[in-house]
């Protein structure tokens, strides 16, 4: 929450409007309450970016174990964030998007693991939850297009962030192997993803959906 507050403050310092808020995307009521607070502070929501991922803020100790060695107590956490979380967020925002009678945007961050699968460090469930979110986005695009609301995914791979940079750079040969399955053979930077999200949120992408 501290980092969110810092970003919100930066935006306000540049004469923008921003509010930092926290919710549990795996709990529909929690996200609905956050949406209500945001709408009171900033007005109707026009763009939703589903960016929560991984295994949540409080992962189970067995998360990194192979699928066959764990159970629902681990799987449900991953599914809850990466699949059910998208459903909860979209369901909370869509009524307002429709009611405002203006173009709306839904953008969901998924993983390239949805395309080729991933079996390392207990990622089997994660790699299946992400394509579930992707297929849901396509269904939402079909259902909401009549209201001038688009829904799109951004599939990401290895992003070089302050959290991952040391791991990615510590073993050049490992990084080379990791990137060998991608067309663009470099780690993505955060701005690569934000630029795509900005495009999908803008009028320039109004005919792109699904």
CSV table of N, CA, C and O in Angstrom, one decimal, residues 8-85:
chain,number,residue,atom,x,y,z
A,8,UNK,N,0.4,7.5,-6.2
A,8,UNK,CA,-0.8,8.4,-6.3
A,8,UNK,C,-0.3,9.8,-6.0
A,8,UNK,O,-0.8,10.8,-6.6
A,9,UNK,N,0.6,9.9,-5.0
A,9,UNK,CA,1.1,11.3,-4.7
A,9,UNK,C,1.9,11.9,-5.9
A,9,UNK,O,1.8,13.1,-6.2
A,10,UNK,N,2.7,11.1,-6.6
A,10,UNK,CA,3.4,11.6,-7.8
A,10,UNK,C,2.4,12.1,-8.8
A,10,UNK,O,2.6,13.1,-9.5
A,11,UNK,N,1.3,11.3,-9.0
A,11,UNK,CA,0.3,11.8,-10.0
A,11,UNK,C,-0.4,13.1,-9.6
A,11,UNK,O,-0.6,14.0,-10.4
A,12,UNK,N,-0.7,13.2,-8.3
A,12,UNK,CA,-1.3,14.4,-7.8
A,12,UNK,C,-0.3,15.6,-7.9
A,12,UNK,O,-0.7,16.7,-8.2
A,13,UNK,N,1.0,15.3,-7.7
A,13,UNK,CA,2.0,16.4,-7.9
A,13,UNK,C,2.1,16.9,-9.3
A,13,UNK,O,2.5,18.1,-9.5
A,14,UNK,N,1.7,16.1,-10.2
A,14,UNK,CA,1.7,16.5,-11.7
A,14,UNK,C,0.3,17.0,-12.1
A,14,UNK,O,-0.1,17.0,-13.3
A,15,UNK,N,-0.5,17.4,-11.1
A,15,UNK,CA,-1.9,18.0,-11.3
A,15,UNK,C,-2.9,16.9,-11.8
A,15,UNK,O,-3.9,17.3,-12.4
A,16,UNK,N,-2.6,15.7,-11.6
A,16,UNK,CA,-3.5,14.6,-12.0
A,16,UNK,C,-4.4,14.2,-10.8
A,16,UNK,O,-4.2,14.8,-9.7
A,17,UNK,N,-5.3,13.3,-11.0
A,17,UNK,CA,-6.2,12.9,-9.9
A,17,UNK,C,-5.9,11.4,-9.6
A,17,UNK,O,-5.8,10.6,-10.6
A,18,UNK,N,-5.7,11.0,-8.4
A,18,UNK,CA,-5.3,9.7,-8.0
A,18,UNK,C,-5.7,9.4,-6.6
A,18,UNK,O,-5.6,10.2,-5.7
A,19,UNK,N,-6.2,8.1,-6.4
A,19,UNK,CA,-6.5,7.7,-5.0
A,19,UNK,C,-5.9,6.3,-4.9
A,19,UNK,O,-6.1,5.4,-5.8
A,20,UNK,N,-5.1,6.0,-3.9
A,20,UNK,CA,-4.6,4.7,-3.6
A,20,UNK,C,-5.6,3.9,-2.8
A,20,UNK,O,-6.2,4.4,-1.8
A,21,UNK,N,-6.0,2.7,-3.2
A,21,UNK,CA,-7.0,1.9,-2.5
A,21,UNK,C,-6.5,0.4,-2.5
A,21,UNK,O,-5.8,0.0,-3.4
A,22,UNK,N,-7.0,-0.3,-1.6
A,22,UNK,CA,-6.6,-1.7,-1.5
A,22,UNK,C,-7.8,-2.6,-1.4
A,22,UNK,O,-8.8,-2.3,-0.7
A,23,UNK,N,-7.7,-3.8,-2.0
A,23,UNK,CA,-8.8,-4.8,-2.0
A,23,UNK,C,-8.2,-6.2,-2.2
A,23,UNK,O,-7.1,-6.3,-2.8
A,24,UNK,N,-9.0,-7.1,-1.8
A,24,UNK,CA,-8.6,-8.5,-2.1
A,24,UNK,C,-9.4,-9.0,-3.3
A,24,UNK,O,-10.7,-9.1,-3.2
A,25,UNK,N,-8.8,-9.2,-4.4
A,25,UNK,CA,-9.5,-9.5,-5.7
A,25,UNK,C,-10.1,-10.9,-5.6
A,25,UNK,O,-11.0,-11.2,-6.4
A,26,UNK,N,-9.7,-11.7,-4.7
A,26,UNK,CA,-10.3,-13.0,-4.6
A,26,UNK,C,-11.7,-13.0,-3.8
A,26,UNK,O,-12.4,-14.0,-3.8
A,27,UNK,N,-12.0,-11.8,-3.2
A,27,UNK,CA,-13.2,-11.6,-2.5
A,27,UNK,C,-14.1,-10.6,-3.2
A,27,UNK,O,-13.7,-9.4,-3.2
A,28,UNK,N,-15.1,-11.0,-3.8
A,28,UNK,CA,-16.0,-10.1,-4.6
A,28,UNK,C,-16.4,-8.9,-3.8
A,28,UNK,O,-16.4,-7.8,-4.3
A,29,UNK,N,-16.9,-9.1,-2.6
A,29,UNK,CA,-17.4,-8.0,-1.8
A,29,UNK,C,-16.3,-7.0,-1.5
A,29,UNK,O,-16.5,-5.7,-1.5
A,30,UNK,N,-15.1,-7.4,-1.3
A,30,UNK,CA,-13.9,-6.5,-1.0
A,30,UNK,C,-13.7,-5.6,-2.2
A,30,UNK,O,-13.5,-4.4,-2.0
A,31,UNK,N,-13.7,-6.2,-3.4
A,31,UNK,CA,-13.4,-5.4,-4.6
A,31,UNK,C,-14.6,-4.4,-4.9
A,31,UNK,O,-14.4,-3.3,-5.3
A,32,UNK,N,-15.8,-4.9,-4.7
A,32,UNK,CA,-17.0,-4.0,-4.8
A,32,UNK,C,-16.9,-2.8,-3.9
A,32,UNK,O,-17.3,-1.7,-4.3
A,33,UNK,N,-16.5,-3.0,-2.7
A,33,UNK,CA,-16.4,-1.9,-1.8
A,33,UNK,C,-15.3,-0.9,-2.2
A,33,UNK,O,-15.5,0.3,-2.1
A,34,UNK,N,-14.2,-1.4,-2.8
A,34,UNK,CA,-13.1,-0.5,-3.3
A,34,UNK,C,-13.6,0.3,-4.5
A,34,UNK,O,-13.4,1.5,-4.6
A,35,UNK,N,-14.4,-0.4,-5.4
A,35,UNK,CA,-14.9,0.3,-6.5
A,35,UNK,C,-15.8,1.5,-6.1
A,35,UNK,O,-15.8,2.6,-6.6
A,36,UNK,N,-16.7,1.2,-5.1
A,36,UNK,CA,-17.6,2.2,-4.6
A,36,UNK,C,-16.8,3.4,-4.0
A,36,UNK,O,-17.1,4.6,-4.3
A,37,UNK,N,-15.7,3.2,-3.3
A,37,UNK,CA,-14.9,4.2,-2.8
A,37,UNK,C,-14.2,5.0,-3.9
A,37,UNK,O,-14.1,6.3,-3.8
A,38,UNK,N,-13.7,4.4,-4.9
A,38,UNK,CA,-13.1,5.0,-6.0
A,38,UNK,C,-14.1,5.9,-6.8
A,38,UNK,O,-13.8,7.1,-7.2
A,39,UNK,N,-15.3,5.4,-7.0
A,39,UNK,CA,-16.3,6.2,-7.7
A,39,UNK,C,-16.7,7.4,-6.9
A,39,UNK,O,-17.0,8.5,-7.5
A,40,UNK,N,-16.7,7.3,-5.6
A,40,UNK,CA,-17.0,8.5,-4.8
A,40,UNK,C,-15.9,9.6,-4.9
A,40,UNK,O,-16.2,10.8,-5.0
A,41,UNK,N,-14.7,9.1,-5.0
A,41,UNK,CA,-13.5,10.0,-5.0
A,41,UNK,C,-13.2,10.6,-6.4
A,41,UNK,O,-12.9,11.8,-6.5
A,42,UNK,N,-13.4,9.8,-7.4
A,42,UNK,CA,-13.0,10.2,-8.7
A,42,UNK,C,-14.1,10.1,-9.8
A,42,UNK,O,-13.8,10.6,-10.9
A,43,UNK,N,-15.2,9.6,-9.5
A,43,UNK,CA,-16.3,9.5,-10.5
A,43,UNK,C,-16.3,8.1,-11.1
A,43,UNK,O,-15.6,7.2,-10.7
A,44,UNK,N,-17.1,8.0,-12.2
A,44,UNK,CA,-17.3,6.7,-12.8
A,44,UNK,C,-16.0,6.2,-13.4
A,44,UNK,O,-15.2,6.9,-13.9
A,45,UNK,N,-15.9,4.9,-13.3
A,45,UNK,CA,-14.7,4.2,-13.8
A,45,UNK,C,-14.9,3.9,-15.3
A,45,UNK,O,-15.9,3.4,-15.7
A,46,UNK,N,-13.9,4.3,-16.1
A,46,UNK,CA,-14.0,4.0,-17.6
A,46,UNK,C,-13.0,3.0,-18.1
A,46,UNK,O,-13.2,2.4,-19.1
A,47,UNK,N,-12.0,2.7,-17.3
A,47,UNK,CA,-11.0,1.7,-17.7
A,47,UNK,C,-10.6,0.8,-16.5
A,47,UNK,O,-10.4,1.3,-15.4
A,48,UNK,N,-10.7,-0.5,-16.7
A,48,UNK,CA,-10.3,-1.4,-15.7
A,48,UNK,C,-9.1,-2.2,-16.2
A,48,UNK,O,-9.1,-2.8,-17.3
A,49,UNK,N,-8.0,-2.3,-15.4
A,49,UNK,CA,-6.8,-3.1,-15.8
A,49,UNK,C,-6.7,-4.2,-14.7
A,49,UNK,O,-6.4,-3.9,-13.5
A,50,UNK,N,-6.9,-5.4,-15.1
A,50,UNK,CA,-6.8,-6.5,-14.2
A,50,UNK,C,-5.3,-6.9,-14.1
A,50,UNK,O,-4.8,-7.6,-15.0
A,51,UNK,N,-4.6,-6.5,-13.1
A,51,UNK,CA,-3.2,-6.6,-13.0
A,51,UNK,C,-2.7,-7.5,-11.9
A,51,UNK,O,-1.5,-7.8,-11.8
A,52,UNK,N,-3.6,-7.9,-11.0
A,52,UNK,CA,-3.2,-8.8,-9.9
A,52,UNK,C,-2.8,-10.2,-10.5
A,52,UNK,O,-3.4,-10.7,-11.4
A,53,UNK,N,-1.8,-10.8,-9.9
A,53,UNK,CA,-1.3,-12.1,-10.4
A,53,UNK,C,-0.5,-12.8,-9.4
A,53,UNK,O,-0.5,-12.6,-8.2
A,54,UNK,N,0.3,-13.8,-10.0
A,54,UNK,CA,1.1,-14.7,-9.2
A,54,UNK,C,0.3,-15.5,-8.2
A,54,UNK,O,-0.8,-16.0,-8.6
A,55,UNK,N,0.6,-15.6,-7.0
A,55,UNK,CA,-0.1,-16.4,-6.0
A,55,UNK,C,-0.7,-15.6,-4.9
A,55,UNK,O,-0.9,-16.2,-3.8
A,56,UNK,N,-0.8,-14.3,-5.1
A,56,UNK,CA,-1.4,-13.5,-4.0
A,56,UNK,C,-0.4,-12.9,-3.1
A,56,UNK,O,0.8,-13.2,-3.2
A,57,UNK,N,-0.9,-12.1,-2.1
A,57,UNK,CA,0.0,-11.4,-1.2
A,57,UNK,C,0.5,-12.3,0.0
A,57,UNK,O,1.5,-12.0,0.6
A,58,UNK,N,-0.2,-13.4,0.2
A,58,UNK,CA,0.2,-14.3,1.3
A,58,UNK,C,0.2,-15.8,0.8
A,58,UNK,O,-0.6,-16.6,1.2
A,59,UNK,N,1.2,-16.1,0.0
A,59,UNK,CA,1.3,-17.4,-0.6
A,59,UNK,C,1.5,-18.5,0.4
A,59,UNK,O,2.2,-18.3,1.4
A,60,UNK,N,1.0,-19.7,0.1
A,60,UNK,CA,1.2,-20.9,0.9
A,60,UNK,C,2.6,-21.3,0.8
A,60,UNK,O,3.2,-21.2,-0.2
A,61,UNK,N,3.1,-21.9,1.9
A,61,UNK,CA,4.5,-22.4,1.9
A,61,UNK,C,4.8,-23.5,0.8
A,61,UNK,O,5.9,-23.7,0.4
A,62,UNK,N,3.7,-24.2,0.4
A,62,UNK,CA,3.9,-25.3,-0.6
A,62,UNK,C,3.7,-24.8,-2.0
A,62,UNK,O,3.7,-25.6,-2.9
A,63,UNK,N,3.6,-23.5,-2.2
A,63,UNK,CA,3.3,-23.0,-3.6
A,63,UNK,C,4.3,-23.4,-4.6
A,63,UNK,O,3.9,-23.7,-5.8
A,64,UNK,N,5.5,-23.5,-4.3
A,64,UNK,CA,6.6,-23.8,-5.3
A,64,UNK,C,6.8,-25.3,-5.5
A,64,UNK,O,7.6,-25.7,-6.3
A,65,UNK,N,6.0,-26.1,-4.7
A,65,UNK,CA,6.2,-27.6,-4.9
A,65,UNK,C,5.5,-28.0,-6.2
A,65,UNK,O,4.5,-27.4,-6.6
A,66,UNK,N,5.9,-29.1,-6.7
A,66,UNK,CA,5.2,-29.7,-7.9
A,66,UNK,C,3.7,-29.9,-7.6
A,66,UNK,O,3.3,-30.2,-6.5
A,67,UNK,N,2.9,-29.8,-8.7
A,67,UNK,CA,1.4,-29.9,-8.5
A,67,UNK,C,1.1,-31.2,-7.8
A,67,UNK,O,0.2,-31.2,-7.0
A,68,UNK,N,1.7,-32.3,-8.2
A,68,UNK,CA,1.3,-33.6,-7.6
A,68,UNK,C,1.6,-33.7,-6.1
A,68,UNK,O,1.1,-34.6,-5.5
A,69,UNK,N,2.4,-32.8,-5.6
A,69,UNK,CA,2.7,-32.9,-4.1
A,69,UNK,C,1.8,-31.9,-3.3
A,69,UNK,O,2.0,-31.8,-2.1
A,70,UNK,N,0.9,-31.2,-3.9
A,70,UNK,CA,0.1,-30.2,-3.2
A,70,UNK,C,-1.4,-30.6,-3.3
A,70,UNK,O,-1.7,-31.7,-3.6
A,71,UNK,N,-2.2,-29.7,-3.1
A,71,UNK,CA,-3.7,-29.9,-3.1
A,71,UNK,C,-4.5,-28.6,-3.2
A,71,UNK,O,-3.9,-27.6,-3.5
A,72,UNK,N,-5.8,-28.7,-3.1
A,72,UNK,CA,-6.7,-27.5,-3.2
A,72,UNK,C,-6.3,-26.4,-2.3
A,72,UNK,O,-6.5,-25.2,-2.7
A,73,UNK,N,-5.7,-26.6,-1.2
A,73,UNK,CA,-5.2,-25.5,-0.3
A,73,UNK,C,-4.2,-24.6,-1.0
A,73,UNK,O,-4.1,-23.5,-0.6
A,74,UNK,N,-3.5,-25.2,-1.9
A,74,UNK,CA,-2.5,-24.4,-2.7
A,74,UNK,C,-3.1,-23.9,-4.0
A,74,UNK,O,-3.0,-22.8,-4.4
A,75,UNK,N,-3.8,-24.8,-4.7
A,75,UNK,CA,-4.3,-24.5,-6.1
A,75,UNK,C,-5.3,-23.4,-6.0
A,75,UNK,O,-5.3,-22.5,-6.9
A,76,UNK,N,-6.2,-23.4,-5.0
A,76,UNK,CA,-7.3,-22.4,-4.9
A,76,UNK,C,-6.8,-21.0,-4.8
A,76,UNK,O,-7.4,-20.0,-5.2
A,77,UNK,N,-5.6,-20.8,-4.1
A,77,UNK,CA,-5.0,-19.5,-4.0
A,77,UNK,C,-4.6,-18.9,-5.4
A,77,UNK,O,-4.9,-17.8,-5.7
A,78,UNK,N,-4.0,-19.8,-6.2
A,78,UNK,CA,-3.5,-19.4,-7.5
A,78,UNK,C,-4.7,-19.1,-8.4
A,78,UNK,O,-4.8,-18.1,-9.1
A,79,UNK,N,-5.7,-20.0,-8.4
A,79,UNK,CA,-6.9,-19.9,-9.2
A,79,UNK,C,-7.7,-18.6,-8.8
A,79,UNK,O,-8.2,-17.9,-9.6
A,80,UNK,N,-7.7,-18.4,-7.5
A,80,UNK,CA,-8.5,-17.3,-6.9
A,80,UNK,C,-8.0,-16.0,-7.4
A,80,UNK,O,-8.7,-15.1,-7.8
A,81,UNK,N,-6.6,-15.8,-7.5
A,81,UNK,CA,-6.1,-14.5,-7.9
A,81,UNK,C,-6.1,-14.4,-9.4
A,81,UNK,O,-6.6,-13.4,-9.9
A,82,UNK,N,-5.7,-15.4,-10.1
A,82,UNK,CA,-5.5,-15.3,-11.6
A,82,UNK,C,-6.7,-15.6,-12.4
A,82,UNK,O,-6.7,-15.1,-13.6
A,83,UNK,N,-7.7,-16.2,-11.9
A,83,UNK,CA,-8.9,-16.5,-12.7
A,83,UNK,C,-10.1,-15.8,-12.0
A,83,UNK,O,-10.7,-14.9,-12.6
A,84,UNK,N,-10.4,-16.3,-10.8
A,84,UNK,CA,-11.6,-15.8,-10.1
A,84,UNK,C,-11.5,-14.3,-9.9
A,84,UNK,O,-12.5,-13.5,-9.9
A,85,UNK,N,-10.2,-13.8,-9.6
A,85,UNK,CA,-10.0,-12.4,-9.4
A,85,UNK,C,-10.5,-11.6,-10.6
A,85,UNK,O,-11.0,-10.5,-10.4
